[in-house]
Coordinates of C-alpha atoms and ligand atoms in Angstrom, one line a residue:
X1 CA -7.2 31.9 -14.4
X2 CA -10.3 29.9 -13.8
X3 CA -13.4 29.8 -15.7
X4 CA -16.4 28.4 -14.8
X5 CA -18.9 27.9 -17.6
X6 CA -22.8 27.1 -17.2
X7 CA -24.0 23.6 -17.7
X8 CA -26.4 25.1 -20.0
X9 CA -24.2 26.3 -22.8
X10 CA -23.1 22.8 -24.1
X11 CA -20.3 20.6 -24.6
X12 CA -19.3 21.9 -28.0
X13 CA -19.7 25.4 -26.9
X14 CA -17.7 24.9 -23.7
X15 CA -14.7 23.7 -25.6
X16 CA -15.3 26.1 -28.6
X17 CA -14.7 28.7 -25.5
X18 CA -12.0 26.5 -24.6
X19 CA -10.0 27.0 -27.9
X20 CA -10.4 30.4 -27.9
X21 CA -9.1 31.1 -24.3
X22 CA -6.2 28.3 -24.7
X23 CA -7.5 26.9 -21.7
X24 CA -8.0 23.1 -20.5
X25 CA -11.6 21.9 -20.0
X26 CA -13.2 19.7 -16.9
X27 CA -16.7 18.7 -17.6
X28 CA -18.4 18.6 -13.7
X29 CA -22.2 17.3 -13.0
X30 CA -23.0 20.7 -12.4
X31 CA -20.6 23.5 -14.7
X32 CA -18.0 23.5 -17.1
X33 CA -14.3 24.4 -15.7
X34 CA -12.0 26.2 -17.9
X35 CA -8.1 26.5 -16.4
X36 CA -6.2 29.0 -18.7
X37 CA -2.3 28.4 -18.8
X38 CA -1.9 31.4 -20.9
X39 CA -1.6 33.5 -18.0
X40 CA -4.8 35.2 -18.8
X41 CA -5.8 37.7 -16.0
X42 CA -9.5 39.0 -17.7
X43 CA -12.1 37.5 -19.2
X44 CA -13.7 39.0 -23.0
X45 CA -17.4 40.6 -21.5
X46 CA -18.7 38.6 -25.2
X47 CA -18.9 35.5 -22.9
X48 CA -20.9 37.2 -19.5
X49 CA -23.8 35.3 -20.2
X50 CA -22.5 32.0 -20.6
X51 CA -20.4 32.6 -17.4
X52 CA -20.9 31.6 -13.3
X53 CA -17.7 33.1 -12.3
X54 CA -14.1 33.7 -12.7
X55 CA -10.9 33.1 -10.6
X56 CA -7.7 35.0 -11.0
X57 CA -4.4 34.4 -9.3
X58 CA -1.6 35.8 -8.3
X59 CA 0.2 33.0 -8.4
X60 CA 0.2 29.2 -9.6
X61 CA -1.5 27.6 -6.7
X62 CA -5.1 27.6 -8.3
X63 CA -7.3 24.9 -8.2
X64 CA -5.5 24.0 -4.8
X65 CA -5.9 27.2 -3.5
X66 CA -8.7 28.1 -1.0
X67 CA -9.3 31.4 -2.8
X68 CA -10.7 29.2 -5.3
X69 CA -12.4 26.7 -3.1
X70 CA -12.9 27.7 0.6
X71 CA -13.1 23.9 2.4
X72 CA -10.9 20.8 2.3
X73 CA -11.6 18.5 -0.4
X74 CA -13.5 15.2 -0.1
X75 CA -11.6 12.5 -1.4
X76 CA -12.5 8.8 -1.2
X77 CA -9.8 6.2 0.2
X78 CA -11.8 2.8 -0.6
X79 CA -14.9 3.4 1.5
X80 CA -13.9 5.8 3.6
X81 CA -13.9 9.3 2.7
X82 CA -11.1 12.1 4.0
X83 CA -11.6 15.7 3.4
X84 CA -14.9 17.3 3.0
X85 CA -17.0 17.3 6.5
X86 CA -15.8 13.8 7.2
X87 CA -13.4 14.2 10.3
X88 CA -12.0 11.5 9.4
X89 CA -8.2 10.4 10.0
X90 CA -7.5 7.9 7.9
X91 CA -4.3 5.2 9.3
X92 CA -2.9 4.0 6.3
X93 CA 0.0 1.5 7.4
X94 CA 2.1 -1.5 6.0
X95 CA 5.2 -2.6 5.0
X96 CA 7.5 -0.5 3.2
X97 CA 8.2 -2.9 0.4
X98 CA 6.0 -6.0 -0.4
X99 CA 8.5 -8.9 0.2
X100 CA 6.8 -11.5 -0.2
X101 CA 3.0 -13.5 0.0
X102 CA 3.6 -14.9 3.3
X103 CA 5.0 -11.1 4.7
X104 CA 1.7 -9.1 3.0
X105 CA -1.1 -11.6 4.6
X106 CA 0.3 -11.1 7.8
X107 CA 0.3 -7.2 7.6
X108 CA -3.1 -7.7 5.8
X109 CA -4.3 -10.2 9.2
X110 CA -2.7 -6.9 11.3
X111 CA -4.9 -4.4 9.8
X112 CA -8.1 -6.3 9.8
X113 CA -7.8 -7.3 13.1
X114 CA -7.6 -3.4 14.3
X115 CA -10.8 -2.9 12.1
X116 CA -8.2 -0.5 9.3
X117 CA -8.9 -0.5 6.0
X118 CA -5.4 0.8 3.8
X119 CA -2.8 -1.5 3.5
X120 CA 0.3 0.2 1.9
X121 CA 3.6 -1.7 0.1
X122 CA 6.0 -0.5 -2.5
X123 CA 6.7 -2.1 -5.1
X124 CA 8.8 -0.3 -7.1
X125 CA 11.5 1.2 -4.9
X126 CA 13.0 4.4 -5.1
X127 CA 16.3 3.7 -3.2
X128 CA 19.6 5.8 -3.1
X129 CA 21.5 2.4 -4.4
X130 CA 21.3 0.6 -7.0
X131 CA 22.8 -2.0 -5.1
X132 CA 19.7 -2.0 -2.7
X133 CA 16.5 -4.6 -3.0
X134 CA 14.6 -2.6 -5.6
X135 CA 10.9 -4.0 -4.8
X136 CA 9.0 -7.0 -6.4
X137 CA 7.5 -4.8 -9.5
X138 CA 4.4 -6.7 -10.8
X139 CA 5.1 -9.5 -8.6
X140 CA 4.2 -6.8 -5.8
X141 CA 1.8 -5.2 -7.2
X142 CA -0.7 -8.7 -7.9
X143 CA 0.4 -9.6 -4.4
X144 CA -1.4 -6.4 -3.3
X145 CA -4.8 -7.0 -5.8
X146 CA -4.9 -10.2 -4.1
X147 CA -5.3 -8.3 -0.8
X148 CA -7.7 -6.2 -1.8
X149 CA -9.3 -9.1 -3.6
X150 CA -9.2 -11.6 0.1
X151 CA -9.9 -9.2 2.3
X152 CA -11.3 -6.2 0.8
X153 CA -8.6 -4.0 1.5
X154 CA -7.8 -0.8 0.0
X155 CA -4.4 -0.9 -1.5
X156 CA -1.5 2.3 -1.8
X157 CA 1.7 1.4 -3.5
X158 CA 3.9 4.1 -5.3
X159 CA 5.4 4.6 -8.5
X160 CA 8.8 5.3 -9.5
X161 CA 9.3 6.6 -12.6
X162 CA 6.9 6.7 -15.9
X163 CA 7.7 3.2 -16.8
X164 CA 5.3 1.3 -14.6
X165 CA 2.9 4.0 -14.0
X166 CA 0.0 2.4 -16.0
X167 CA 0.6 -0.6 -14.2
X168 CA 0.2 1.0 -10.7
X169 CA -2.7 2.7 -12.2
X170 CA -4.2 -0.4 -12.5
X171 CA -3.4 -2.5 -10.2
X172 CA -3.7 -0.5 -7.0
X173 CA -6.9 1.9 -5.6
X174 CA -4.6 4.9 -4.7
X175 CA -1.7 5.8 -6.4
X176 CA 1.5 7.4 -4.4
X177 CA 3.6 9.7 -5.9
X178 CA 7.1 9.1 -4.3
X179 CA 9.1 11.8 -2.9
X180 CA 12.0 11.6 -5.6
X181 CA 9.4 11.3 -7.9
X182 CA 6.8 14.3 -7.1
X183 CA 8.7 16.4 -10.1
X184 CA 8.2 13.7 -12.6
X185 CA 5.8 14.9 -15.3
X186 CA 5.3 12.0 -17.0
X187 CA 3.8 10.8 -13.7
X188 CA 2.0 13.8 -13.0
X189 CA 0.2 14.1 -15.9
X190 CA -0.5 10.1 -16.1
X191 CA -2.3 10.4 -13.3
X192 CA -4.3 13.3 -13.8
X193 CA -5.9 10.9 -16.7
X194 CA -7.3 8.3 -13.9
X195 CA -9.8 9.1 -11.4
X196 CA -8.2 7.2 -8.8
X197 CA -7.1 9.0 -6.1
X198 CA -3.2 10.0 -6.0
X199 CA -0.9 10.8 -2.8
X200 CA 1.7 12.9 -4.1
X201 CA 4.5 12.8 -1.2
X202 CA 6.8 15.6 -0.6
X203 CA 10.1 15.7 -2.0
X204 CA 12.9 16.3 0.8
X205 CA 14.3 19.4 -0.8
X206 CA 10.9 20.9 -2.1
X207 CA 8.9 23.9 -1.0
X208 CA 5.8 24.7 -0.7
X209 CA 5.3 26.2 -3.3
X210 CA 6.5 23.6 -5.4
X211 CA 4.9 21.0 -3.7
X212 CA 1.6 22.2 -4.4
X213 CA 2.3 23.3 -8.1
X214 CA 2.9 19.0 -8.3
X215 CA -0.6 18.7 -7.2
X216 CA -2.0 21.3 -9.7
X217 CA 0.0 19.4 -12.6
X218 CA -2.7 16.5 -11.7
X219 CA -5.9 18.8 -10.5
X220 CA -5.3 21.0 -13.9
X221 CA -5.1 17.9 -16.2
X222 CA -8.4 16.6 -14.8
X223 CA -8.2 14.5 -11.6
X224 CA -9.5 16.4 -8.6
X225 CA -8.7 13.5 -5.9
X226 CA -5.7 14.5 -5.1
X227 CA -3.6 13.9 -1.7
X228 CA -0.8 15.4 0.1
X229 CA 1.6 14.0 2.1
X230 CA 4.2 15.4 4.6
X231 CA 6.9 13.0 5.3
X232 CA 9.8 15.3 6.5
X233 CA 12.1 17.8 4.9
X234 CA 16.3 17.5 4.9
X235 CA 17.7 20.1 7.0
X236 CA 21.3 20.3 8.9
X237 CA 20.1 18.1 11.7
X238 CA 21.4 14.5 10.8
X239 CA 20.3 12.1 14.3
X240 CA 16.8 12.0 12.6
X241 CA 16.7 10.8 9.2
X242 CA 14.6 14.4 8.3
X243 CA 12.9 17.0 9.9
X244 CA 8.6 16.7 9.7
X245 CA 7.6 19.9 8.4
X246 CA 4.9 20.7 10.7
X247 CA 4.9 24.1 10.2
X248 CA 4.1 23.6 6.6
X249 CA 1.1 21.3 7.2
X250 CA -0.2 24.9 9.1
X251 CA 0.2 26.4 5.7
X252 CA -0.9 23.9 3.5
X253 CA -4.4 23.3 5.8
X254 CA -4.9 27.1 5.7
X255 CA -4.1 27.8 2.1
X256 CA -5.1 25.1 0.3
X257 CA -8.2 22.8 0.0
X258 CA -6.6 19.4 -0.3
X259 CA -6.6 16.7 2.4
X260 CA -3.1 16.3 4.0
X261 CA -1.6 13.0 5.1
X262 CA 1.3 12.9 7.5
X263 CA 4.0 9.9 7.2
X264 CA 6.4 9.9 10.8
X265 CA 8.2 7.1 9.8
X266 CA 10.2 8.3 7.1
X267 CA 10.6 11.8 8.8
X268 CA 11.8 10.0 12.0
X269 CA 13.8 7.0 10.5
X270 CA 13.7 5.3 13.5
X271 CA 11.0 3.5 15.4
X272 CA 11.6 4.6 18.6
X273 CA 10.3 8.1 17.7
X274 CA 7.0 6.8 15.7
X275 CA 4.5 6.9 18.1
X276 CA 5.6 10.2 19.4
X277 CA 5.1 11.6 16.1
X278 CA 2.0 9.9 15.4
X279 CA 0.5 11.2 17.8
X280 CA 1.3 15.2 17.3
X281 CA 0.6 14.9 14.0
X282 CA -2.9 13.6 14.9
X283 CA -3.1 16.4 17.3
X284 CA -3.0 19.3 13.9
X285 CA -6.1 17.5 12.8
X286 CA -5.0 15.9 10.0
X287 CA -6.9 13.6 7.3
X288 CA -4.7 10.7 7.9
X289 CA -1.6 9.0 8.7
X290 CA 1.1 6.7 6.6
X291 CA 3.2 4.9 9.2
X292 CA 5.4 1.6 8.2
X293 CA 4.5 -1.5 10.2
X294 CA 6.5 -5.1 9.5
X295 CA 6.4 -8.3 10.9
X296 CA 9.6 -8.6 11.7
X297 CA 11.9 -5.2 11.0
X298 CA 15.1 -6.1 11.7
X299 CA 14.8 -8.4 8.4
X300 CA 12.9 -5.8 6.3
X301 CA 14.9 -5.5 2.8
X302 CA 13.7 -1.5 3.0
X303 CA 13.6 1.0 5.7
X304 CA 14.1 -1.5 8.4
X305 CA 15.3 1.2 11.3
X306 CA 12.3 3.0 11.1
X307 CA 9.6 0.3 10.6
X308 CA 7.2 -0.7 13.7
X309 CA 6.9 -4.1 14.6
X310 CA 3.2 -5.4 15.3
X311 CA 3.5 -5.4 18.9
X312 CA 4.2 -1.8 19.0
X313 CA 2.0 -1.2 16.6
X314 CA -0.9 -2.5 18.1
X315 CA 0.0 -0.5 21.5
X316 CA 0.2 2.6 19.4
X317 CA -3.0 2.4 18.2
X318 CA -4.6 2.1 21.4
X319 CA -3.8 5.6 22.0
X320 CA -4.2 7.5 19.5
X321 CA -8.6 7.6 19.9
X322 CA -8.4 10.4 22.3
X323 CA -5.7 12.4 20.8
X324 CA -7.8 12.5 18.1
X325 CA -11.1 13.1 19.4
X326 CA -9.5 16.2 21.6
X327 CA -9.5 18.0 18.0
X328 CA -12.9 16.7 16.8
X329 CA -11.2 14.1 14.3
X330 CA -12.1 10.3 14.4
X331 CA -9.6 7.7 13.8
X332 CA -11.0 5.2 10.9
Ligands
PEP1 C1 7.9 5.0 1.0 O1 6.7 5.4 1.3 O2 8.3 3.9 1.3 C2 8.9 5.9 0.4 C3 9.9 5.5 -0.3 O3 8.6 7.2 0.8 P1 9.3 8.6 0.2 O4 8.9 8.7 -1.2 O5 8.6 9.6 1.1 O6 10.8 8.5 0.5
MN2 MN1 9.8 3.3 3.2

């Protein structure tokens, strides 16, 4: 259950009602916001005056839900905002691992030479083997400040596990959620403290359902800019690495208020099919895109099948304009 509380009553009173409901408190510029976890369905009448309105559920998608709020979140990426009345598509591309200084300025050269704004990198690498290159850590991560330091880019890089959380937190603008790591509470609730926004991706073996209760771990704890990303499902069919869920980005646009980013590349696994996929996703008006772009992909120590080189980059790009304006969307 939701409760939202007038301005007027107070801090001390708001979390006195709080207590007494066993609920979690969000202060906003405007009301107080009360999430119950008791699995409270009514609200005591003592409290009608202090109150603007209550939401009750029938299920755990809450503060996500558009029962609760009826229009796609705003969420600001850097400078450019996704969500809200925006129509923006935001192209979020880069390597899939930062390598090395020399590899990250030349993706960072790519993107500012198209006029795009979010560079992406991992640093911390969530591969199947522990035999496999296992991403620069910190080394990454102040190769990607420096970045966004030089040339004012907006910087994603994911976190895998609870360790080295804080030190994404703090070293990158937006903080992605990997898709082995989505379930990982620690995370989750580490980055509902932070206002920064977070892109939780969706594990390959996780519903709906579950996907979106990930994203309430962060709204309910206190951070409202929340992302989702599609970036493919496993299913019996084995020629493409997984199977991009678009039927599920229907669902998720129609029941739940929270921008939704679509990532090809992993779903595909191979280049060939990228641009394909790029450009059907952009045609389900979506707030923006994570595709994997490397200078030279045959020698990338992650992902190297499915990662564009900037040639084909560059010609995908080119198309995708009208694609999007055809559903009112603008690439940025
Ligand atoms: C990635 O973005 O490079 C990545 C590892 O993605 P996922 O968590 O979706 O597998
Ligand atoms: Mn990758």
């Amino acid at each position: 259950m939701i409760i939202e509380l007038k301005k007027g009553i107070g801090a001390e009173r708001a979390n006195q009602i709080a207590k007494e409901n066993n609920a979690f408190l969000i202060e906003k510029t405007d009301k107080f916001v009360l999430i119950s976890s008791s699995g409270q369905k009514t609200l005591d009448p003592k409290y009608n005056d202090e109150t603007l309105a209550t939401f009750v559920f029938d299920n755990d998608m809450q503060l996500s839900s558009r029962q609760y709020l009826n229009e796609t979140r705003a969420v600001k990426i850097g400078n450019v905002t996704i969500g809200g009345n925006s129509k923006n598509t935001l192209l979020i591309a880069g390597p899939c691992s930062v390598e090395s200084e020399a590899q990250i300025q030349e993706s960072s050269a790519l993107l500012k030479s198209l006029n795009l704004t979010t560079l992406r990198g991992g640093c911390y690498k969530p591969r199947t083997s522990p035999y496999s290159f296992q991403g620069l850590g910190l080394e990454g991560l102040k190769l990607l400040k420096k970045m966004n330091e030089e040339h004012g880019l907006t910087v994603i890089t994911e976190v895998r596990d609870a360790t080295h959380v804080q030190e994404v937190i703090e070293y990158s603008d937006v903080i992605q959620v990997g898709a082995k790591a989505m379930y990982d509470q620690g995370i989750l609730r580490a980055c509902a403290k932070t206002q920064k926004p977070v892109l939780i991706k969706r594990g390959f073996g996780t519903t709906l359902q579950e996907f979106v209760q990930c994203a309430e771990f962060v709204l309910s704890g206190g951070n409202e800019n929340v992302v989702l990303c599609e970036r493919g499902i496993r299913t019996f069919e084995t020629k493409t690495r997984f199977t991009l869920d678009l039927c599920g980005v229907s669902y998720l646009k129609e029941h739940t208020n929270l921008p939704v980013v679509l990532d090809p590349s992993h779903a595909m696994g191979h280049a060939y099919g990228v641009p394909d996929l790029t450009r059907a996703c952009i045609a389900m008006g979506i707030d923006g895109l994570l595709i994997e772009v490397h200078p030279t992909p045959k020698l990338a120590k992650s992902d190297a099948s499915q990662q564009l080189n900037h040639e084909e980059f560059k010609a995908l790009v080119k198309t995708l304009q009208p694609v999007a304006a055809a559903v009112g969307m603008n690439i940025v």
